[in-house]
Amino acid sequence: MSDLLVFSYAFPPMRVQMAPVVAKPMAGLARRGHRIDVVTAHAFGPHLGEDDSLSDYTAQHFHSIQRLSPDDRLLTRRWRYSPRWAATPDLMGLLHRQALEYLLSLDLRHYAAVITWSPFHSVNTVMARVKAQRPRVKWIAQFSDPWAGNPLEHSWVTRLWNTLRQPQTVRRADFIVHSSAYSRDLMFAGAGRNRGARSAVIPHAYDPSLYPSPPRQGNDRIVLRYVGVLFGRRSPEYLFQALRVLFCEHPLWRDRVRLEIVGTVPPEMLQTTAARALEPDVLVIRTSVSYLESLRLMRDADLLVLIEADTRLNLFVPSKLSDYIGARRPILGLAPPGGSYDLLSQVGAAIRAPTDVSGIAAALHEMLSAIAGGADLPENPAREDLSTEAVAMKFEAVLDEVAS
């Protein structure tokens, strides 16, 4: 087994979506005998919070964790507390010099590979410079979303920076890992002679050991849960409309169903006619919770709902979907064709287009009827392909290929 260096600005206890995404598969490698050191960032500044729920988990699995912070020069302090500059090109851009100096101070020959994780894409700029000075270091770059060409990126400054910087990663990395074939294809489209790395698609992982072991709690109603952040075209509006249709066509569900949204919801999404028509005991908004609490809420739900943006093609596979699958609850996915749709199909989830109100209502009636009748969730071997053990084995295959 080998020593590995994980270089990711997102890592527990930083409260960002990618923190547990990085920790879980790397913990899987640790369980398989690899010794893993981590270089990451402190949750500095007012834009980043902390979630300590995985502290014991990371202490158990990782050999050492080095956390970096920006220096305290006046200009840095000014940028750190400016919303405009904090996200250009991303929140971690201020760590470029410190991270580069720290990595170059290490004896990187000690590691079989350095594994970087985005979507704090500035991490790749640092590693590209390290690779230029230490060309024998093996670099595996993981991407969980598109970089240049991301259709959900609205800042022209960030889009330009991404377009200029991405070719360095494609050219210098030894191996590139994506969680979606669609985002990988976007990265390599037109790369031509700049494409130097081999690549693979490895899904996000769920860790069975992180879910609560006691039996699921009984709910006073059939509970539908969406866990995560809503924004822009990732909107619950059509789900709200579908519930109105469901209650009109099948009034018996009105007093038996509760929809809970756990996470941040823009206030305007709750002021629509469809949202205001749902009674307070039907639509419940819960504030964001810790990662482990989110897994408990997934496990205790009767039905989990995935809402994707209404786009022609979905390039993303959210890490939340793997956690949904690990919770072993029925899933209704509102997703266009693309990465999430394909994974939902593999595990036998119900899928409707995000704007198909009548189709969503019909699917809800069918699934609620099955739940009320005590139907068990069918076993599906595809679920096991996303466990930490299975995903760690996929990363081991990448390590073997990089070493050859």
mmCIF file with all atom_site columns, C-alpha atoms in Angstrom, residues 100-186:
data_model
loop_
_atom_site.group_PDB
_atom_site.id
_atom_site.type_symbol
_atom_site.label_atom_id
_atom_site.label_alt_id
_atom_site.label_comp_id
_atom_site.label_asym_id
_atom_site.label_entity_id
_atom_site.label_seq_id
_atom_site.pdbx_PDB_ins_code
_atom_site.Cartn_x
_atom_site.Cartn_y
_atom_site.Cartn_z
_atom_site.occupancy
_atom_site.B_iso_or_equiv
_atom_site.pdbx_formal_charge
_atom_site.auth_seq_id
_atom_site.auth_comp_id
_atom_site.auth_asym_id
_atom_site.auth_atom_id
_atom_site.pdbx_PDB_model_num
ATOM 1  C CA . LEU A 1 100 ? 2.611   26.633 -3.395  1.00 0.00 ? 100 LEU A CA 1
ATOM 2  C CA . GLU A 1 101 ? 5.390   27.331 -0.905  1.00 0.00 ? 101 GLU A CA 1
ATOM 3  C CA . TYR A 1 102 ? 4.171   24.649 1.490   1.00 0.00 ? 102 TYR A CA 1
ATOM 4  C CA . LEU A 1 103 ? 3.879   21.954 -1.173  1.00 0.00 ? 103 LEU A CA 1
ATOM 5  C CA . LEU A 1 104 ? 7.320   22.736 -2.576  1.00 0.00 ? 104 LEU A CA 1
ATOM 6  C CA . SER A 1 105 ? 8.758   22.461 0.952   1.00 0.00 ? 105 SER A CA 1
ATOM 7  C CA . LEU A 1 106 ? 7.636   18.819 1.156   1.00 0.00 ? 106 LEU A CA 1
ATOM 8  C CA . ASP A 1 107 ? 9.562   15.819 -0.092  1.00 0.00 ? 107 ASP A CA 1
ATOM 9  C CA . LEU A 1 108 ? 6.909   14.897 -2.636  1.00 0.00 ? 108 LEU A CA 1
ATOM 10 C CA . ARG A 1 109 ? 8.915   11.869 -3.779  1.00 0.00 ? 109 ARG A CA 1
ATOM 11 C CA . HIS A 1 110 ? 7.599   10.228 -0.624  1.00 0.00 ? 110 HIS A CA 1
ATOM 12 C CA . TYR A 1 111 ? 4.087   10.036 -2.111  1.00 0.00 ? 111 TYR A CA 1
ATOM 13 C CA . ALA A 1 112 ? 2.838   7.646  -4.775  1.00 0.00 ? 112 ALA A CA 1
ATOM 14 C CA . ALA A 1 113 ? 0.566   10.467 -5.993  1.00 0.00 ? 113 ALA A CA 1
ATOM 15 C CA . VAL A 1 114 ? -0.901  13.837 -5.118  1.00 0.00 ? 114 VAL A CA 1
ATOM 16 C CA . ILE A 1 115 ? -4.710  13.886 -5.462  1.00 0.00 ? 115 ILE A CA 1
ATOM 17 C CA . THR A 1 116 ? -6.349  17.298 -5.872  1.00 0.00 ? 116 THR A CA 1
ATOM 18 C CA . TRP A 1 117 ? -10.059 17.977 -5.543  1.00 0.00 ? 117 TRP A CA 1
ATOM 19 C CA . SER A 1 118 ? -12.126 20.828 -7.002  1.00 0.00 ? 118 SER A CA 1
ATOM 20 C CA . PRO A 1 119 ? -14.448 22.834 -7.285  1.00 0.00 ? 119 PRO A CA 1
ATOM 21 C CA . PHE A 1 120 ? -12.222 25.378 -5.596  1.00 0.00 ? 120 PHE A CA 1
ATOM 22 C CA . HIS A 1 121 ? -10.513 25.345 -8.981  1.00 0.00 ? 121 HIS A CA 1
ATOM 23 C CA . SER A 1 122 ? -7.665  27.596 -7.848  1.00 0.00 ? 122 SER A CA 1
ATOM 24 C CA . VAL A 1 123 ? -6.192  24.457 -6.280  1.00 0.00 ? 123 VAL A CA 1
ATOM 25 C CA . ASN A 1 124 ? -5.322  23.288 -9.801  1.00 0.00 ? 124 ASN A CA 1
ATOM 26 C CA . THR A 1 125 ? -3.342  26.427 -10.592 1.00 0.00 ? 125 THR A CA 1
ATOM 27 C CA . VAL A 1 126 ? -1.165  25.723 -7.569  1.00 0.00 ? 126 VAL A CA 1
ATOM 28 C CA . MET A 1 127 ? -0.651  22.086 -8.488  1.00 0.00 ? 127 MET A CA 1
ATOM 29 C CA . ALA A 1 128 ? 0.124   22.934 -12.118 1.00 0.00 ? 128 ALA A CA 1
ATOM 30 C CA . ARG A 1 129 ? 3.009   25.104 -10.887 1.00 0.00 ? 129 ARG A CA 1
ATOM 31 C CA . VAL A 1 130 ? 4.164   22.350 -8.519  1.00 0.00 ? 130 VAL A CA 1
ATOM 32 C CA . LYS A 1 131 ? 4.090   19.876 -11.393 1.00 0.00 ? 131 LYS A CA 1
ATOM 33 C CA . ALA A 1 132 ? 6.127   22.271 -13.563 1.00 0.00 ? 132 ALA A CA 1
ATOM 34 C CA . GLN A 1 133 ? 8.865   22.316 -10.895 1.00 0.00 ? 133 GLN A CA 1
ATOM 35 C CA . ARG A 1 134 ? 8.515   18.682 -9.787  1.00 0.00 ? 134 ARG A CA 1
ATOM 36 C CA . PRO A 1 135 ? 7.641   16.897 -13.067 1.00 0.00 ? 135 PRO A CA 1
ATOM 37 C CA . ARG A 1 136 ? 8.118   13.407 -11.630 1.00 0.00 ? 136 ARG A CA 1
ATOM 38 C CA . VAL A 1 137 ? 5.341   13.893 -9.067  1.00 0.00 ? 137 VAL A CA 1
ATOM 39 C CA . LYS A 1 138 ? 2.232   11.932 -10.070 1.00 0.00 ? 138 LYS A CA 1
ATOM 40 C CA . TRP A 1 139 ? -0.847  14.191 -10.110 1.00 0.00 ? 139 TRP A CA 1
ATOM 41 C CA . ILE A 1 140 ? -4.429  12.919 -10.083 1.00 0.00 ? 140 ILE A CA 1
ATOM 42 C CA . ALA A 1 141 ? -6.939  15.795 -10.485 1.00 0.00 ? 141 ALA A CA 1
ATOM 43 C CA . GLN A 1 142 ? -10.543 15.153 -9.448  1.00 0.00 ? 142 GLN A CA 1
ATOM 44 C CA . PHE A 1 143 ? -13.408 17.306 -10.762 1.00 0.00 ? 143 PHE A CA 1
ATOM 45 C CA . SER A 1 144 ? -16.952 17.092 -9.417  1.00 0.00 ? 144 SER A CA 1
ATOM 46 C CA . ASP A 1 145 ? -18.326 19.717 -11.779 1.00 0.00 ? 145 ASP A CA 1
ATOM 47 C CA . PRO A 1 146 ? -17.344 21.416 -15.037 1.00 0.00 ? 146 PRO A CA 1
ATOM 48 C CA . TRP A 1 147 ? -14.605 23.997 -14.888 1.00 0.00 ? 147 TRP A CA 1
ATOM 49 C CA . ALA A 1 148 ? -14.337 26.092 -18.051 1.00 0.00 ? 148 ALA A CA 1
ATOM 50 C CA . GLY A 1 149 ? -17.683 26.152 -19.852 1.00 0.00 ? 149 GLY A CA 1
ATOM 51 C CA . ASN A 1 150 ? -19.736 25.636 -16.710 1.00 0.00 ? 150 ASN A CA 1
ATOM 52 C CA . PRO A 1 151 ? -23.241 26.793 -17.757 1.00 0.00 ? 151 PRO A CA 1
ATOM 53 C CA . LEU A 1 152 ? -24.112 27.819 -14.191 1.00 0.00 ? 152 LEU A CA 1
ATOM 54 C CA . GLU A 1 153 ? -21.143 30.194 -13.836 1.00 0.00 ? 153 GLU A CA 1
ATOM 55 C CA . HIS A 1 154 ? -22.348 33.766 -14.392 1.00 0.00 ? 154 HIS A CA 1
ATOM 56 C CA . SER A 1 155 ? -19.218 35.807 -13.566 1.00 0.00 ? 155 SER A CA 1
ATOM 57 C CA . TRP A 1 156 ? -17.398 36.736 -16.776 1.00 0.00 ? 156 TRP A CA 1
ATOM 58 C CA . VAL A 1 157 ? -14.193 37.266 -14.785 1.00 0.00 ? 157 VAL A CA 1
ATOM 59 C CA . THR A 1 158 ? -14.333 33.730 -13.395 1.00 0.00 ? 158 THR A CA 1
ATOM 60 C CA . ARG A 1 159 ? -15.277 32.304 -16.793 1.00 0.00 ? 159 ARG A CA 1
ATOM 61 C CA . LEU A 1 160 ? -12.272 33.993 -18.372 1.00 0.00 ? 160 LEU A CA 1
ATOM 62 C CA . TRP A 1 161 ? -9.938  32.835 -15.593 1.00 0.00 ? 161 TRP A CA 1
ATOM 63 C CA . ASN A 1 162 ? -11.227 29.265 -15.930 1.00 0.00 ? 162 ASN A CA 1
ATOM 64 C CA . THR A 1 163 ? -10.791 29.258 -19.693 1.00 0.00 ? 163 THR A CA 1
ATOM 65 C CA . LEU A 1 164 ? -7.203  30.473 -19.415 1.00 0.00 ? 164 LEU A CA 1
ATOM 66 C CA . ARG A 1 165 ? -6.191  28.152 -16.569 1.00 0.00 ? 165 ARG A CA 1
ATOM 67 C CA . GLN A 1 166 ? -7.911  24.872 -17.429 1.00 0.00 ? 166 GLN A CA 1
ATOM 68 C CA . PRO A 1 167 ? -5.487  23.884 -20.250 1.00 0.00 ? 167 PRO A CA 1
ATOM 69 C CA . GLN A 1 168 ? -2.603  23.815 -17.741 1.00 0.00 ? 168 GLN A CA 1
ATOM 70 C CA . THR A 1 169 ? -4.384  21.142 -15.722 1.00 0.00 ? 169 THR A CA 1
ATOM 71 C CA . VAL A 1 170 ? -5.430  19.107 -18.762 1.00 0.00 ? 170 VAL A CA 1
ATOM 72 C CA . ARG A 1 171 ? -1.864  19.198 -20.055 1.00 0.00 ? 171 ARG A CA 1
ATOM 73 C CA . ARG A 1 172 ? 0.083   18.612 -16.837 1.00 0.00 ? 172 ARG A CA 1
ATOM 74 C CA . ALA A 1 173 ? -2.058  16.244 -14.763 1.00 0.00 ? 173 ALA A CA 1
ATOM 75 C CA . ASP A 1 174 ? -1.219  12.557 -15.083 1.00 0.00 ? 174 ASP A CA 1
ATOM 76 C CA . PHE A 1 175 ? -4.834  11.498 -14.616 1.00 0.00 ? 175 PHE A CA 1
ATOM 77 C CA . ILE A 1 176 ? -8.165  13.338 -14.468 1.00 0.00 ? 176 ILE A CA 1
ATOM 78 C CA . VAL A 1 177 ? -11.186 11.988 -12.600 1.00 0.00 ? 177 VAL A CA 1
ATOM 79 C CA . HIS A 1 178 ? -14.723 13.281 -13.114 1.00 0.00 ? 178 HIS A CA 1
ATOM 80 C CA . SER A 1 179 ? -17.933 12.308 -11.337 1.00 0.00 ? 179 SER A CA 1
ATOM 81 C CA . SER A 1 180 ? -19.906 12.712 -14.585 1.00 0.00 ? 180 SER A CA 1
ATOM 82 C CA . ALA A 1 181 ? -19.103 11.618 -18.124 1.00 0.00 ? 181 ALA A CA 1
ATOM 83 C CA . TYR A 1 182 ? -20.828 14.759 -19.391 1.00 0.00 ? 182 TYR A CA 1
ATOM 84 C CA . SER A 1 183 ? -18.572 17.151 -17.494 1.00 0.00 ? 183 SER A CA 1
ATOM 85 C CA . ARG A 1 184 ? -15.511 15.148 -18.550 1.00 0.00 ? 184 ARG A CA 1
ATOM 86 C CA . ASP A 1 185 ? -16.548 15.389 -22.197 1.00 0.00 ? 185 ASP A CA 1
ATOM 87 C CA . LEU A 1 186 ? -17.004 19.151 -21.806 1.00 0.00 ? 186 LEU A CA 1
#
